mmCIF file of C-alpha atoms in Angstrom:
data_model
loop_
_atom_site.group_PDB
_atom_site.id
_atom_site.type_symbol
_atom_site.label_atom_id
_atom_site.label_comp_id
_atom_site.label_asym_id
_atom_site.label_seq_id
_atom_site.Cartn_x
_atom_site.Cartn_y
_atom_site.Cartn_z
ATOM 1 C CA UNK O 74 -3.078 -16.757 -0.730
ATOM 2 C CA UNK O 75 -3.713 -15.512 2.703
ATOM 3 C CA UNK O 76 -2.676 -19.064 4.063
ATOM 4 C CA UNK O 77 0.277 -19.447 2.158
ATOM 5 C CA UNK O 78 1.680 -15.308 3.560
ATOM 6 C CA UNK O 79 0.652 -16.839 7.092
ATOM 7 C CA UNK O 80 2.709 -19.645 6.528
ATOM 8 C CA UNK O 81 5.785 -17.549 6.093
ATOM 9 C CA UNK O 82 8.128 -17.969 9.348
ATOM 10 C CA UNK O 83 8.187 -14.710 11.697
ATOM 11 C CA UNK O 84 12.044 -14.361 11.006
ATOM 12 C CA UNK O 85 11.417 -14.393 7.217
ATOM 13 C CA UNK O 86 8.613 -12.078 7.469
ATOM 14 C CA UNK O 87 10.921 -9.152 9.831
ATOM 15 C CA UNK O 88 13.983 -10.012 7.321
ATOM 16 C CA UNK O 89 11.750 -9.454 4.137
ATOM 17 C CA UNK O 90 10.370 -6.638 5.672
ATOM 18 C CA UNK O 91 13.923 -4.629 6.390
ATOM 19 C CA UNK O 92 14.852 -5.266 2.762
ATOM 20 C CA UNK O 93 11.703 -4.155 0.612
ATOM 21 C CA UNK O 94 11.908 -1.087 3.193
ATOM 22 C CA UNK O 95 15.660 -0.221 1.901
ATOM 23 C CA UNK O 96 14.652 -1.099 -1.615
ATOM 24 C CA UNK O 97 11.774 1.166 -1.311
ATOM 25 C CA UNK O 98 13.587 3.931 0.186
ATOM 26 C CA UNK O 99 16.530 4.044 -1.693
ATOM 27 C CA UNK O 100 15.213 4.765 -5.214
ATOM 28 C CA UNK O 101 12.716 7.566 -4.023
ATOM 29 C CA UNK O 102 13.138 11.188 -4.804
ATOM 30 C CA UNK O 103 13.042 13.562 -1.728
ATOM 31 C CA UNK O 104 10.026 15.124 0.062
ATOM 32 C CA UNK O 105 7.188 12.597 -1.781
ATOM 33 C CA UNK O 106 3.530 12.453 -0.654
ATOM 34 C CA UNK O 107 3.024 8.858 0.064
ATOM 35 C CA UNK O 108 -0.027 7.616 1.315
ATOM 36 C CA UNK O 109 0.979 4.354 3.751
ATOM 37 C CA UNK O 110 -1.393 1.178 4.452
ATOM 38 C CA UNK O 111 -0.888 0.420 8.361
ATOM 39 C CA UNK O 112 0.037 -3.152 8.096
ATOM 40 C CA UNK O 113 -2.339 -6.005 10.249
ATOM 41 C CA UNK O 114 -1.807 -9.718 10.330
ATOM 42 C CA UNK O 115 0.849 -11.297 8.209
ATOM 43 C CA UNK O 116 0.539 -8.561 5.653
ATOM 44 C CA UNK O 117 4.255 -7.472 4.722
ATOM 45 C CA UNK O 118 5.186 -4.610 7.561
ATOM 46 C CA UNK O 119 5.121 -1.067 6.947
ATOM 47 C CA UNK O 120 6.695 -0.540 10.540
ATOM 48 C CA UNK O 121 10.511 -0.322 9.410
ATOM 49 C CA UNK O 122 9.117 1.235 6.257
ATOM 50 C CA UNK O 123 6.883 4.263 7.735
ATOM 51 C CA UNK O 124 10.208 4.842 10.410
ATOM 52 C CA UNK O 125 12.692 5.091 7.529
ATOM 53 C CA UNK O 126 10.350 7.240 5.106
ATOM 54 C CA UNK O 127 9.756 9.582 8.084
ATOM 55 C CA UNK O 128 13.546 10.047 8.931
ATOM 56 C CA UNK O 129 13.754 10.759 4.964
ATOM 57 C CA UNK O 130 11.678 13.617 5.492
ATOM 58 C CA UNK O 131 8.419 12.311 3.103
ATOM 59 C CA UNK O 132 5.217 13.077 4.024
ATOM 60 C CA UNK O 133 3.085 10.496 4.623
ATOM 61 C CA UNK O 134 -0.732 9.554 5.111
ATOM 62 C CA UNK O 135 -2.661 6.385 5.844
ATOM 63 C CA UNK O 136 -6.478 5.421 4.795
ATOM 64 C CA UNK O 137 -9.202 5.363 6.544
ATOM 65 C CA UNK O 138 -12.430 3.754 5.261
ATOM 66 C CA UNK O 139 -15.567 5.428 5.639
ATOM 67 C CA UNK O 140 -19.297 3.680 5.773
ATOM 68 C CA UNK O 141 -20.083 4.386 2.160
ATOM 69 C CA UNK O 142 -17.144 1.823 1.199
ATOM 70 C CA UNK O 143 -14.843 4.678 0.064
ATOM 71 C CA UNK O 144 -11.657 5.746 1.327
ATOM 72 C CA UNK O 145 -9.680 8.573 1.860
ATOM 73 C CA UNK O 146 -6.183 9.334 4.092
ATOM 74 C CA UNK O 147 -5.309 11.637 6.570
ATOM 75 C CA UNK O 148 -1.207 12.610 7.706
ATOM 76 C CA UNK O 149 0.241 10.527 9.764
ATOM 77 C CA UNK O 150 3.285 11.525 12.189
ATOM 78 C CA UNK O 151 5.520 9.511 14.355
ATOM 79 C CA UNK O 152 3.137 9.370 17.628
ATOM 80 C CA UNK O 153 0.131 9.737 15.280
ATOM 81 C CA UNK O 154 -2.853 7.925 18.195
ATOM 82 C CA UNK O 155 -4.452 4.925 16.625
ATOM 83 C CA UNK O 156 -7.768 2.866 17.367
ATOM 84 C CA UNK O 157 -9.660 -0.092 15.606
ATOM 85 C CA UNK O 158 -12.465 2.189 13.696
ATOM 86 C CA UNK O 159 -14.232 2.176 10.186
ATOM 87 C CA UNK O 160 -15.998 -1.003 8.813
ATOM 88 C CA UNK O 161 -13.361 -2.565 8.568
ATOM 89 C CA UNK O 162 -12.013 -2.235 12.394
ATOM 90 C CA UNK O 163 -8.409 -1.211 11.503
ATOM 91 C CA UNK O 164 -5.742 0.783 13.045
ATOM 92 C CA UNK O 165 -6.980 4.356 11.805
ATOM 93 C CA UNK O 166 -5.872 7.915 13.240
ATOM 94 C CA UNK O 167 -7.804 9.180 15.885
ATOM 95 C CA UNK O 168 -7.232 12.873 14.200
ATOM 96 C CA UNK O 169 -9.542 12.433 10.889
ATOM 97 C CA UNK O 170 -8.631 15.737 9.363
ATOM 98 C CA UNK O 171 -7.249 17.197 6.915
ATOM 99 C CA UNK O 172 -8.636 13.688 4.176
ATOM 100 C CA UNK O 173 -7.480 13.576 1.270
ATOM 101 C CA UNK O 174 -7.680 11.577 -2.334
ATOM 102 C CA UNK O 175 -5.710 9.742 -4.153
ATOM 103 C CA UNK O 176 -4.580 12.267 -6.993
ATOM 104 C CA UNK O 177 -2.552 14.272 -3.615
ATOM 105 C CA UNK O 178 -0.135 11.735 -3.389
ATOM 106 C CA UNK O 179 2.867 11.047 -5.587
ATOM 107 C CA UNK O 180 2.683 7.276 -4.727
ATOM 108 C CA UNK O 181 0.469 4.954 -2.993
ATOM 109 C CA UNK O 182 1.378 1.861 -1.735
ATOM 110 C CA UNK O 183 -1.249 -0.999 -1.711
ATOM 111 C CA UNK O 184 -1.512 -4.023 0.380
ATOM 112 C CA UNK O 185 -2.075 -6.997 -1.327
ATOM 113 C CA UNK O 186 -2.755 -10.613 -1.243
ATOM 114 C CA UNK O 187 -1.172 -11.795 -4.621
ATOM 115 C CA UNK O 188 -0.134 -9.737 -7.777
ATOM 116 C CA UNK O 189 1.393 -10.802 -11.236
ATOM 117 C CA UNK O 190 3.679 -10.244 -13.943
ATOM 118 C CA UNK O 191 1.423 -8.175 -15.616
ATOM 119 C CA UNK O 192 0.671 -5.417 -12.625
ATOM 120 C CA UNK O 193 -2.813 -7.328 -11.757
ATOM 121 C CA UNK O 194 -3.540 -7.386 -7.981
ATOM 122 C CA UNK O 195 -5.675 -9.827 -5.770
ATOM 123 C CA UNK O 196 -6.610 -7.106 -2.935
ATOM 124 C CA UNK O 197 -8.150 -8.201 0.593
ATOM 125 C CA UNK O 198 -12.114 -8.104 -0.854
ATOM 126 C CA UNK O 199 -13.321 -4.931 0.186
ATOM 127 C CA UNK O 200 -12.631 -2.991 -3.168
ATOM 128 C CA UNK O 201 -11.856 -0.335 -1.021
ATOM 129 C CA UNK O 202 -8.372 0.804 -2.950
ATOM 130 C CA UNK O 203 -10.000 0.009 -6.525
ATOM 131 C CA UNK O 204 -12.626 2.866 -5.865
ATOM 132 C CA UNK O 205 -9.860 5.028 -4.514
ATOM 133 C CA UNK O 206 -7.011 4.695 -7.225
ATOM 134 C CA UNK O 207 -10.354 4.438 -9.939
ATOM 135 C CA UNK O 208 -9.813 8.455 -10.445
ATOM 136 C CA UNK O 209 -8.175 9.552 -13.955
ATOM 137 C CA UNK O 210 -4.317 10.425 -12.898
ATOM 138 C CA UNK O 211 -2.650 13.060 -14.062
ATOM 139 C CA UNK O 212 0.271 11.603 -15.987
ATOM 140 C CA UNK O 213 1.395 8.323 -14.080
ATOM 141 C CA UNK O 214 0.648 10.268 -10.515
ATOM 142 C CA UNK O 215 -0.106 8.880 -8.236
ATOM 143 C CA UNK O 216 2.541 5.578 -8.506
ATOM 144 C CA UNK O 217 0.434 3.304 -7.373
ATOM 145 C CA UNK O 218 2.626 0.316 -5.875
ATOM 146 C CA UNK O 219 2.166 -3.287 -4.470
ATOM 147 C CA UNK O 220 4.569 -3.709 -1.010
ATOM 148 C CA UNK O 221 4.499 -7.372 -0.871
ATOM 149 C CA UNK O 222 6.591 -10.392 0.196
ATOM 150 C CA UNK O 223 7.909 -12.106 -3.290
ATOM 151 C CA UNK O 224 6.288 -15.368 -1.904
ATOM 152 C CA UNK O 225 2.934 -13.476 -3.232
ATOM 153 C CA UNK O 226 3.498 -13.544 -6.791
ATOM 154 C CA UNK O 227 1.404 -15.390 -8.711
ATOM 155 C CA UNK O 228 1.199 -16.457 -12.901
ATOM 156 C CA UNK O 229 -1.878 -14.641 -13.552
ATOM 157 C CA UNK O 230 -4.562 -13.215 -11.706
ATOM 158 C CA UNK O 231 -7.990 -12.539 -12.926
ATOM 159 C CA UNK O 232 -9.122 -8.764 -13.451
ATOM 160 C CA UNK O 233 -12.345 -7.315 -13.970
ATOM 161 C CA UNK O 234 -13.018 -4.317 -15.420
ATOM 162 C CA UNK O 235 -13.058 -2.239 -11.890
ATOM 163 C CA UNK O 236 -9.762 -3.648 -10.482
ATOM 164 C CA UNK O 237 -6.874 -1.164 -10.599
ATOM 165 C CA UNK O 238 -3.415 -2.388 -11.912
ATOM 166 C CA UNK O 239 -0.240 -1.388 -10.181
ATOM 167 C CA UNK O 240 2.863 0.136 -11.633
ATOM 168 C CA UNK O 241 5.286 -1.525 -9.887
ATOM 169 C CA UNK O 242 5.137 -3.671 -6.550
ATOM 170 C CA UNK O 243 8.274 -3.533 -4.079
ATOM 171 C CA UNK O 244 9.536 -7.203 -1.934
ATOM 172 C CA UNK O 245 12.151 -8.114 -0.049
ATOM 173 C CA UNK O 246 13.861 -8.897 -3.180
ATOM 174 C CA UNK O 247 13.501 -5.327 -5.289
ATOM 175 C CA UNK O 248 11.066 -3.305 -7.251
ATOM 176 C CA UNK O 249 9.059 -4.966 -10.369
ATOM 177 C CA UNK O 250 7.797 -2.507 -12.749
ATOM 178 C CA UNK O 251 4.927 -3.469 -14.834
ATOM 179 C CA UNK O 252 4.261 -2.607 -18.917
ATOM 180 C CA UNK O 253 1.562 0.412 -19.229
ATOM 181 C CA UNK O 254 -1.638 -1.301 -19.278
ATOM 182 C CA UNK O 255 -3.364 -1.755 -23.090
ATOM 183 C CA UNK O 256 -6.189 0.647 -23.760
#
């Protein structure tokens, strides 16, 4: 999956990334909390995305992992400073503080390297958004939502009981809401 999102030419991949960020945009309601994944390597960008929420007025907030494999977010502004940090070595704030959880935000959006019909997602390996979204929600907050090129969807994915199901997931070609999840 990661090979086949590589493969995608750099035109493509700024084109796609215009379009799921005017898709995204357009069917929000004002003022949200959205926590923000600060995209690396041929990951779908968040750049146009986090500029056009911002102008929009939402609030917004990216992770940052700590060392006990958990995750939490902290606000992020236009000018927010950035360095490699956590295990992981991604772009994090400098400014740690205020964190927050998951239940804050209205919708999270979650990086991904395949998803399917069904709302299952194929994350990067660290489990670090299935611990964070695990928390009971209170009614369907937060959205939790897949930003993804369409070139990522896949038949079926296997889940285990830990791994969190999205509620929608948002390309360059529209939103995809999933059915509620059987209990």
């Amino acid at each position: 999956m990661r090979s086949r999102r590589s493969r995608l030419p750099e035109a493509e991949r700024r084109k796609a990334a215009r379009l799921a960020a005017r898709a995204l945009v357009q069917r929000l309601p004002r003022r949200c909390r959205i926590a923000i994944y600060l995209s690396v390597h041929s990951e779908l960008s968040t750049l146009p995305l986090r500029r056009a929420l911002l102008r929009a007025g939402h609030r917004l907030s990216v992770p940052v992992t700590l060392r006990n494999w958990r995750m939490r977010f902290v606000p992020f502004h236009a000018g927010t400073a950035l360095r490699r940090s956590g295990p992981l070595r991604l772009p994090e704030p400098v400014t740690r503080r205020p964190m927050h959880g998951a239940r804050h935000f209205d919708l999270i959006l979650v990086p991904l390297l395949g998803f399917d019909a069904d709302g299952g997602r194929l994350g990067n390996g660290g489990g670090y958004y299935d611990r964070a979204l695990a928390a009971p929600r209170v009614g369907r907050r937060p959205q939790r939502i897949g930003y993804a090129y369409a070139a990522q969807a896949v038949e079926a994915l296997p889940m285990e009981a830990f791994d969190v199901r999205l509620d929608a997931v948002v390309t360059e070609r529209g939103w995809t809401r999933f059915p509620k999840p059987r209990t």
